[in-house]
Short mmCIF file of C-alpha atoms and ligand atoms in Angstrom, two decimals:
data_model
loop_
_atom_site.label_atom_id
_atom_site.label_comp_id
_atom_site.label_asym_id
_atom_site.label_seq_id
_atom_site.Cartn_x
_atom_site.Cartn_y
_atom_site.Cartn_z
CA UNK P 117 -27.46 18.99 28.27
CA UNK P 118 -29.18 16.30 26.22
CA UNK P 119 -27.44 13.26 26.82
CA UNK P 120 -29.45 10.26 28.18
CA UNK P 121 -32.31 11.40 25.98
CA UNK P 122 -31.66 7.02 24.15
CA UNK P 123 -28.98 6.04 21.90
CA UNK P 124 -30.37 8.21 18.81
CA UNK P 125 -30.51 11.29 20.47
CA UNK P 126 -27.38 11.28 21.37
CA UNK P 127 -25.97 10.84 17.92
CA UNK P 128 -27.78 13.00 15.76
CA UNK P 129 -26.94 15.55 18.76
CA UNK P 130 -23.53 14.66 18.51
CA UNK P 131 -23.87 14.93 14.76
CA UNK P 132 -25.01 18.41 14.53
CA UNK P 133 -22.37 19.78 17.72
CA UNK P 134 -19.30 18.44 16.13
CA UNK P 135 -17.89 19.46 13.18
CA UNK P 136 -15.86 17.31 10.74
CA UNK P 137 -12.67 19.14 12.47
CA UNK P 138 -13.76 18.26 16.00
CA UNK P 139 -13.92 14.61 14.78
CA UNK P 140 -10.39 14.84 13.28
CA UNK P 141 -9.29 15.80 16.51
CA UNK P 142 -10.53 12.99 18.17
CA UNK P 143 -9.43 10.56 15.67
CA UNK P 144 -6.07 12.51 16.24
CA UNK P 145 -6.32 11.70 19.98
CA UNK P 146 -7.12 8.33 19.76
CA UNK P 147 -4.70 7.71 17.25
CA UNK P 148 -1.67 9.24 19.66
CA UNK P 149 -3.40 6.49 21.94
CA UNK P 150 -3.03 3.43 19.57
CA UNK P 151 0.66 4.55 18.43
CA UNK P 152 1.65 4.47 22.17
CA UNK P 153 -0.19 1.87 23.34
CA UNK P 154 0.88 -0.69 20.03
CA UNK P 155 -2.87 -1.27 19.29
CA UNK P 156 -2.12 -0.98 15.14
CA UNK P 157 -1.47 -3.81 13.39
CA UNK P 158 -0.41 -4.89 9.50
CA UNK P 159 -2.14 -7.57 7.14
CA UNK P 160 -1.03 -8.32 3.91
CA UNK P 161 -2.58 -8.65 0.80
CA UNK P 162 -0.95 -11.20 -1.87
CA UNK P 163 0.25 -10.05 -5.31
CA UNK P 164 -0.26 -12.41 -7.79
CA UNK P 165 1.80 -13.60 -10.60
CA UNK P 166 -1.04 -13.02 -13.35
CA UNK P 167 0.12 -16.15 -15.71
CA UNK P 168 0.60 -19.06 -12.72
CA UNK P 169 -0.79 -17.96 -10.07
CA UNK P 170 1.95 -17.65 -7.86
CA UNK P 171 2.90 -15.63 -5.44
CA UNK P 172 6.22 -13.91 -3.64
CA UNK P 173 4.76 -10.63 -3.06
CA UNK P 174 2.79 -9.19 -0.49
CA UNK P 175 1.29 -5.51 -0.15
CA UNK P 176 1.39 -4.32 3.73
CA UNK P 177 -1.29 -2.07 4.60
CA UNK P 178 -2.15 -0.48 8.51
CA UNK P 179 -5.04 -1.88 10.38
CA UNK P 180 -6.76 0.25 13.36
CA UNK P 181 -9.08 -1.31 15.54
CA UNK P 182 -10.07 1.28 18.52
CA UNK P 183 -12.42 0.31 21.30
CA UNK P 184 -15.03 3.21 20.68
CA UNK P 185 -15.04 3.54 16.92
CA UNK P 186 -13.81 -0.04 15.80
CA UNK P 187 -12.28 -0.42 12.30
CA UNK P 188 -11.35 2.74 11.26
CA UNK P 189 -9.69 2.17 7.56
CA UNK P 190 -6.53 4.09 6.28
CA UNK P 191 -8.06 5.86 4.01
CA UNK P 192 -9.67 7.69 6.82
CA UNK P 193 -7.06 7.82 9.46
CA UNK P 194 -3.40 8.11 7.25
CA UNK P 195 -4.59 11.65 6.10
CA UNK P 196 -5.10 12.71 9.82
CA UNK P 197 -1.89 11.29 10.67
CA UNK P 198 -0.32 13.50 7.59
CA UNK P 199 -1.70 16.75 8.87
CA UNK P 200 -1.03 16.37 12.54
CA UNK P 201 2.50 15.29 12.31
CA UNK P 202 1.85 11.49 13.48
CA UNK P 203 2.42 9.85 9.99
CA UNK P 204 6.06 9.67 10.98
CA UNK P 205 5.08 6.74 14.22
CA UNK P 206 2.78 5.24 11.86
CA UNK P 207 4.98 4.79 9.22
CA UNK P 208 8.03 3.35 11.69
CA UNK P 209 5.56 1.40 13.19
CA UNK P 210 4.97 -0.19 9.93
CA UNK P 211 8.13 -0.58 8.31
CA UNK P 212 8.93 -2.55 11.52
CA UNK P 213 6.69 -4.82 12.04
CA UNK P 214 6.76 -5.43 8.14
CA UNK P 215 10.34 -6.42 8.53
CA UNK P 216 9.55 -8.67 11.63
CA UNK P 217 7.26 -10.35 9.66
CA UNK P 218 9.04 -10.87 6.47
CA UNK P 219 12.07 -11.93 8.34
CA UNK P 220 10.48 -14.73 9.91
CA UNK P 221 9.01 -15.69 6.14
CA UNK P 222 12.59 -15.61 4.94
CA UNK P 223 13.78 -17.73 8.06
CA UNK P 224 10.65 -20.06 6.95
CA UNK P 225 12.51 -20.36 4.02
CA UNK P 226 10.17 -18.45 1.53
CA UNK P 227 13.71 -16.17 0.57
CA UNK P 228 12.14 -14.96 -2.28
CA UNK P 229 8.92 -12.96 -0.55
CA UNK P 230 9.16 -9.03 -0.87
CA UNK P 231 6.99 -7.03 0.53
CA UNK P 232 5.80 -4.42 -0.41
CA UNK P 233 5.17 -1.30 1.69
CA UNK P 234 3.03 2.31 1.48
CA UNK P 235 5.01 5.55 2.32
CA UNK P 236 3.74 9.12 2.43
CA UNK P 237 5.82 11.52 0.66
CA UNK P 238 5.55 13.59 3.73
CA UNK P 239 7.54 11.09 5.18
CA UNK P 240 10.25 11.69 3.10
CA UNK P 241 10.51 15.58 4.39
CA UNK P 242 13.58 16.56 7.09
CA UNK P 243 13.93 12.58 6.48
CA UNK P 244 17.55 13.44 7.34
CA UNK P 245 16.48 13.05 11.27
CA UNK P 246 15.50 9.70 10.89
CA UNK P 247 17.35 6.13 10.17
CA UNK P 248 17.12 5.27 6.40
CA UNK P 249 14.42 2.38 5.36
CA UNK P 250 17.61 0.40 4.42
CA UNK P 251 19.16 1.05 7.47
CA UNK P 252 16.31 -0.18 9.25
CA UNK P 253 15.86 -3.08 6.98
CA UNK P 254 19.60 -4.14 7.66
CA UNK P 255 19.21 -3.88 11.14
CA UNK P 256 16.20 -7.05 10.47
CA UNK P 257 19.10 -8.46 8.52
CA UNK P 258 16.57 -8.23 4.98
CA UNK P 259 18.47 -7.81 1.51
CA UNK P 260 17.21 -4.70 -0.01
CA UNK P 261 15.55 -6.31 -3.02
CA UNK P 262 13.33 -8.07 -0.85
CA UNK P 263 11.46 -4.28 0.27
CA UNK P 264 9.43 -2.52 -2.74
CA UNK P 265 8.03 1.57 -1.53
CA UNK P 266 5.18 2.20 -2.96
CA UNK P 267 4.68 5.90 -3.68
CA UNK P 268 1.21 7.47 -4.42
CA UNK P 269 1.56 9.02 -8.11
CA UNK P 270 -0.34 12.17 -7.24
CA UNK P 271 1.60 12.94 -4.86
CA UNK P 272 4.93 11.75 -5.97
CA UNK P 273 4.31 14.38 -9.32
CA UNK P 274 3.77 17.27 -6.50
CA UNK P 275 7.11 16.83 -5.08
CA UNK P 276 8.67 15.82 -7.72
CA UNK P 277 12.65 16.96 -7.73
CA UNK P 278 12.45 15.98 -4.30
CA UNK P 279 11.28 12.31 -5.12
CA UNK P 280 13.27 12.05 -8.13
CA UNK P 281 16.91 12.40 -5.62
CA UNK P 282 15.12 10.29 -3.10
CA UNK P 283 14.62 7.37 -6.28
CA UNK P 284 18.20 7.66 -7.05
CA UNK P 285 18.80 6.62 -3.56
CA UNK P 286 16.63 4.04 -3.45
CA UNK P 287 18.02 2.39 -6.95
CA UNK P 288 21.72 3.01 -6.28
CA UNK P 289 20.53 0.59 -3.34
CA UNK P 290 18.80 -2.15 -5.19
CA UNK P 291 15.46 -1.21 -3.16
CA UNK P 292 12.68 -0.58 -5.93
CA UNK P 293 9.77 2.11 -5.93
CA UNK P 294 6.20 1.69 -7.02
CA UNK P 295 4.20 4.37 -8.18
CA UNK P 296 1.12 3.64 -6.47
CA UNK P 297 -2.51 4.30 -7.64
CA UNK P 298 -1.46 5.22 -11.55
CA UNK P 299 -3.21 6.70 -13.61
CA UNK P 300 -5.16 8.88 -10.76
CA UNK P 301 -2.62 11.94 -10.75
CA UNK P 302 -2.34 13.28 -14.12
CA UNK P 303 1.22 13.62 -13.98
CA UNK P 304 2.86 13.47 -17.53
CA UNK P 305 4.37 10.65 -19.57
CA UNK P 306 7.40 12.41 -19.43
CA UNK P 307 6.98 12.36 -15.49
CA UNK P 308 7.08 8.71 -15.93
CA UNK P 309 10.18 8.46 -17.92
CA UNK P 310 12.09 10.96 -15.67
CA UNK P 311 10.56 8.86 -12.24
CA UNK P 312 11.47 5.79 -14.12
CA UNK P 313 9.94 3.27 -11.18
CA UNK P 314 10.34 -0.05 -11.05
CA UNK P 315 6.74 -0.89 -10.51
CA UNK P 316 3.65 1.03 -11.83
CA UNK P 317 0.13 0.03 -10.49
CA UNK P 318 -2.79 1.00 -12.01
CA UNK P 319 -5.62 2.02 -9.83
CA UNK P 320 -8.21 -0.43 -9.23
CA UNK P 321 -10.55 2.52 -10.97
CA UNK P 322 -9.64 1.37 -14.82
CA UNK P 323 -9.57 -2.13 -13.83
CA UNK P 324 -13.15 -1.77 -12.14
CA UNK P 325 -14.21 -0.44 -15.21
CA UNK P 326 -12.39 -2.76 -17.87
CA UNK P 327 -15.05 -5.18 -18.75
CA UNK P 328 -17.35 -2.01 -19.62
CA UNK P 329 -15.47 0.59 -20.71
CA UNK P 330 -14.03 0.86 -24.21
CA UNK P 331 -12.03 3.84 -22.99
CA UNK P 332 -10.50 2.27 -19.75
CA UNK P 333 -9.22 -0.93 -21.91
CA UNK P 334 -7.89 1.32 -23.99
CA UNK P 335 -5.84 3.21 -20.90
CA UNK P 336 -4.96 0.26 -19.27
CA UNK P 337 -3.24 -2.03 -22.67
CA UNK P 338 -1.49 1.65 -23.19
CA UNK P 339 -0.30 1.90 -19.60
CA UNK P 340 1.01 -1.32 -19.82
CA UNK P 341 2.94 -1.13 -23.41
CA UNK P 342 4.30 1.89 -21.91
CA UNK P 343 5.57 0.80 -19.09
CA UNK P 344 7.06 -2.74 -20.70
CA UNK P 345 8.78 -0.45 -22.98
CA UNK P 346 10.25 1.32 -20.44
CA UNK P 347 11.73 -1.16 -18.85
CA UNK P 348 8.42 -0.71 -15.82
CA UNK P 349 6.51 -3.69 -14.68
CA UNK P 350 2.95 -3.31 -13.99
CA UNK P 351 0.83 -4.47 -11.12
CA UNK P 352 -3.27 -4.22 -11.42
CA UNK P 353 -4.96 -3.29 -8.49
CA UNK P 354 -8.75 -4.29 -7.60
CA UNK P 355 -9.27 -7.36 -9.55
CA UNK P 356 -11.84 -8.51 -8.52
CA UNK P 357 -13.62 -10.70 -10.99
CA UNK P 358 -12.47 -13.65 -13.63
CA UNK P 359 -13.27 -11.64 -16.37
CA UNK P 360 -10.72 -8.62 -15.14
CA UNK P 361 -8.18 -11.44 -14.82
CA UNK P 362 -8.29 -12.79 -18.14
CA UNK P 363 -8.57 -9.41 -19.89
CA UNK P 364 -5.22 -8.26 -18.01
CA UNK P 365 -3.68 -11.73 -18.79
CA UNK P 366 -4.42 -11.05 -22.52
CA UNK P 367 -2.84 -7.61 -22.02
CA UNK P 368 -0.16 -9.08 -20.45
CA UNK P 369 -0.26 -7.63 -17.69
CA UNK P 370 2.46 -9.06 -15.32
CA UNK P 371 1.29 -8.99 -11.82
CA UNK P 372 -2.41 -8.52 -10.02
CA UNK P 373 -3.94 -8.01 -7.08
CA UNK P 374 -7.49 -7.80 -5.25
CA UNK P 375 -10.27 -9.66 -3.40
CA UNK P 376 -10.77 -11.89 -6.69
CA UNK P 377 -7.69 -13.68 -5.24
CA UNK P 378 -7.88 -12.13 -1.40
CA UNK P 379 -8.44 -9.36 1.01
CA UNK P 380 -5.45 -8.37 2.85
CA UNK P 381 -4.68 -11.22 5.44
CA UNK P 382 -3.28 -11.19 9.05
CA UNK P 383 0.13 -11.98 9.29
CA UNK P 384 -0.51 -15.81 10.46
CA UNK P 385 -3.06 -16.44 7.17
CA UNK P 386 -0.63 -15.30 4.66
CA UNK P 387 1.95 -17.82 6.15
CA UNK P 388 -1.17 -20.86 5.43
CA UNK P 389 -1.74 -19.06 2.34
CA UNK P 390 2.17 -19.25 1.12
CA UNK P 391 2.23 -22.91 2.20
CA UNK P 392 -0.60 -23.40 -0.25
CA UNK P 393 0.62 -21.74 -3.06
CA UNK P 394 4.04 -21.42 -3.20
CA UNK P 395 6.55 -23.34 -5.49
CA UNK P 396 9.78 -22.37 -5.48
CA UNK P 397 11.33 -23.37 -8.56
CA UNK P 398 8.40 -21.41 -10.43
CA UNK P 399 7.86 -18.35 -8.83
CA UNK P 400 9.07 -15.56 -11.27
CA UNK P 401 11.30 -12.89 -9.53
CA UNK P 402 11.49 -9.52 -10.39
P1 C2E O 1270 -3.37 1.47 -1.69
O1 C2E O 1270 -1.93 1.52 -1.33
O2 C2E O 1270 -3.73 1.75 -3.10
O3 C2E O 1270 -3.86 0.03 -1.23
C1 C2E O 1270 -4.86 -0.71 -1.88
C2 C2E O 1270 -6.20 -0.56 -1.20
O4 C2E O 1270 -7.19 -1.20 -2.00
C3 C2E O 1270 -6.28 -1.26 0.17
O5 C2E O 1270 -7.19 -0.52 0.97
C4 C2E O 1270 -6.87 -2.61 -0.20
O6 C2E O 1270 -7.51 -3.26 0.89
C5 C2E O 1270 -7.85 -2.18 -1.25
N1 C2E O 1270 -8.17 -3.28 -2.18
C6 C2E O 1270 -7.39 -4.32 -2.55
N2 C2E O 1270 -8.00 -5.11 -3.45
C7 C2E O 1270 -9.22 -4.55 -3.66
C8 C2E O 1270 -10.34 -4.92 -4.49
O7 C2E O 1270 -10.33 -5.90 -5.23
N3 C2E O 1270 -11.42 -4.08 -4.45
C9 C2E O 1270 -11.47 -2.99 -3.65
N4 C2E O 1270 -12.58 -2.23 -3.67
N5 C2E O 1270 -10.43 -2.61 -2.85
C10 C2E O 1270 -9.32 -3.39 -2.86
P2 C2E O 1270 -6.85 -0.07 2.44
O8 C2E O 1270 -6.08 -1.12 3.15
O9 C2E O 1270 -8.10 0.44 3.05
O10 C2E O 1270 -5.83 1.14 2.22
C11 C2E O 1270 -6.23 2.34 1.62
C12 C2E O 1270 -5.04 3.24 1.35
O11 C2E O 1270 -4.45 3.67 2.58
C13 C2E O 1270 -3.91 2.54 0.61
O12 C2E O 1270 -4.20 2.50 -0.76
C14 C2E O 1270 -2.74 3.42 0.97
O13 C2E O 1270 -2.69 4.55 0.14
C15 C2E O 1270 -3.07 3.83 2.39
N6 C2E O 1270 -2.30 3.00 3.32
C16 C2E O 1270 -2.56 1.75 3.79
N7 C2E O 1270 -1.58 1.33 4.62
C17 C2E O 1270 -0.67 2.33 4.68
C18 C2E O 1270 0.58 2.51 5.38
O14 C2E O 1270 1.09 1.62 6.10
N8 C2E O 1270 1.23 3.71 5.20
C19 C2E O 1270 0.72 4.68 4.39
N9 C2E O 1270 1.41 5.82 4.26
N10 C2E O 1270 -0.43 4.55 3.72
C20 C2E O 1270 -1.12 3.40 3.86
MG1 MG O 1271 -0.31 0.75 -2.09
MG1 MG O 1272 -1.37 4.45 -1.92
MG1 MG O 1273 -3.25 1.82 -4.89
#
């Protein structure tokens, strides 16, 4: 038994002894722990109007602080909750305390905020158990244009007759869909058309590589005729420099989003940060 052979030792023993699946199950454990004991939180990033600056969108995304591991980030921990049946909690979790939130914004009287909010398609499946989003978002007293669902593209094109009936919900509702992380899934333009979303956003992978890349300009100013043809508006994710911002503003590209502007912000923050920003009369609605 070699533990209390100094901090090192431990780990790289650790290391070697426990395979990547031993760790998921941990994660998995500690996860069940953070569900029940209401240790997850939301921030929210802004999403900003790309010609004034403005803002009435926000982009809710799951934080996870846990005592032993500290921040462990989405990317890391939503997959685990996909496989092992928890993304259902996580997702309720979120689409309540989202509505908490943007219910006391409304009651602020900031009306006109949406949020916008990540679902797994997987939540979607034997979704005939659960309460709708829109009955849930009633029961916060929320109109349903004020709640966008964003919808990973990859994804999305897997399952897609399923999603497509699920989108007719949703629109026969007045609730819009983004299809998340475009661009990433190589579904087909006639994917698109069928899907018809209300909100494409381009993954922050072209728009890292805009400034540079001949090819990704060239993908992103088609994405975005595309989708303005269509009827789609377009949201850039990643931005994170001045020079991304005016290329997509040249583009015109309606919406964007990323640290350029800011990260995603606790709850309290983004309630300083509207107060900063916001002017009614001039913030463009969807
Ligand atoms: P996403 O939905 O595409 O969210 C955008 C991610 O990009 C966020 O990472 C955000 O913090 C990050 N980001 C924003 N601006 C920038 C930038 O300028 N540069 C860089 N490098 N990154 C930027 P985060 O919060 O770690 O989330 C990762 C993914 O986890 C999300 O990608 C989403 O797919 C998933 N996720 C997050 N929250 C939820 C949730 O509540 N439910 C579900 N099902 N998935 C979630
Ligand atoms: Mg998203
Ligand atoms: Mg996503
Ligand atoms: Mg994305």
């Amino acid at each position: 038994y070699m533990k209390g052979q100094g901090r090192n030792g431990v780990c790289e023993y650790d290391g070697k002894l426990q395979s990547e699946y031993i760790q998921k199950l941990k994660l998995r454990d500690r996860l069940k722990n953070a569900i029940a004991e209401g240790s997850l939180t939301v921030n929210y990033q802004p999403i900003v109007h790309a010609q004034t600056g403005q803002v009435n969108k926000f982009e809710a995304l799951v934080r996870w602080k846990d005592e032993v591991y500290g921040d462990i980030p989405p990317s890391r921990f939503i997959p685990i909750a996909e496989k092992y049946g928890l993304i259902k909690p996580v997702g309720s979790f979120v689409l309540h305390q989202a509505c908490r939130d943007l219910k006391a914004l409304h009651d602020a009287g900031y009306t006109n905020v949406s949020f916008s909010i990540n679902r797994s398609v997987k939540e979607f499946i034997n979704h005939n158990d659960d309460p709708a989003i829109w009955e849930i978002t009633q029961q916060y007293g929320l109109p349903d244009k004020s709640i966008i669902i964003e919808i990973t593209e990859s994804t999305a094109s897997k399952e897609s007759s399923d999603i497509q009936s699920l989108l007719g919900f949703f629109k026969k509702r007045q609730m819009q869909v983004a299809l998340d992380d475009f661009g990433t899934g190589y579904s087909s333009l006639s994917a698109v058309v069928d899907l018809r979303p209300d909100i494409i956003k381009i993954d922050r992978g072209f728009i890292k590589e805009i400034c540079r890349s001949q090819d990704s300009l060239t993908l992103v100013s088609l994405i975005i005729d595309l989708s303005h043809k269509l009827g789609i508006k377009v949201i850039a994710e990643g931005v994170e420099t001045e020079a991304q911002l005016h290329i997509l503003q040249k583009l015109q590209c309606k919406y964007v989003q990323g640290f350029y502007f800011s990260k995603a912000l606790p709850f309290d923050q983004c309630l300083t940060y509207l107060s900063q920003s916001y002017r009614h009369s001039e913030v463009p609605v969807f």
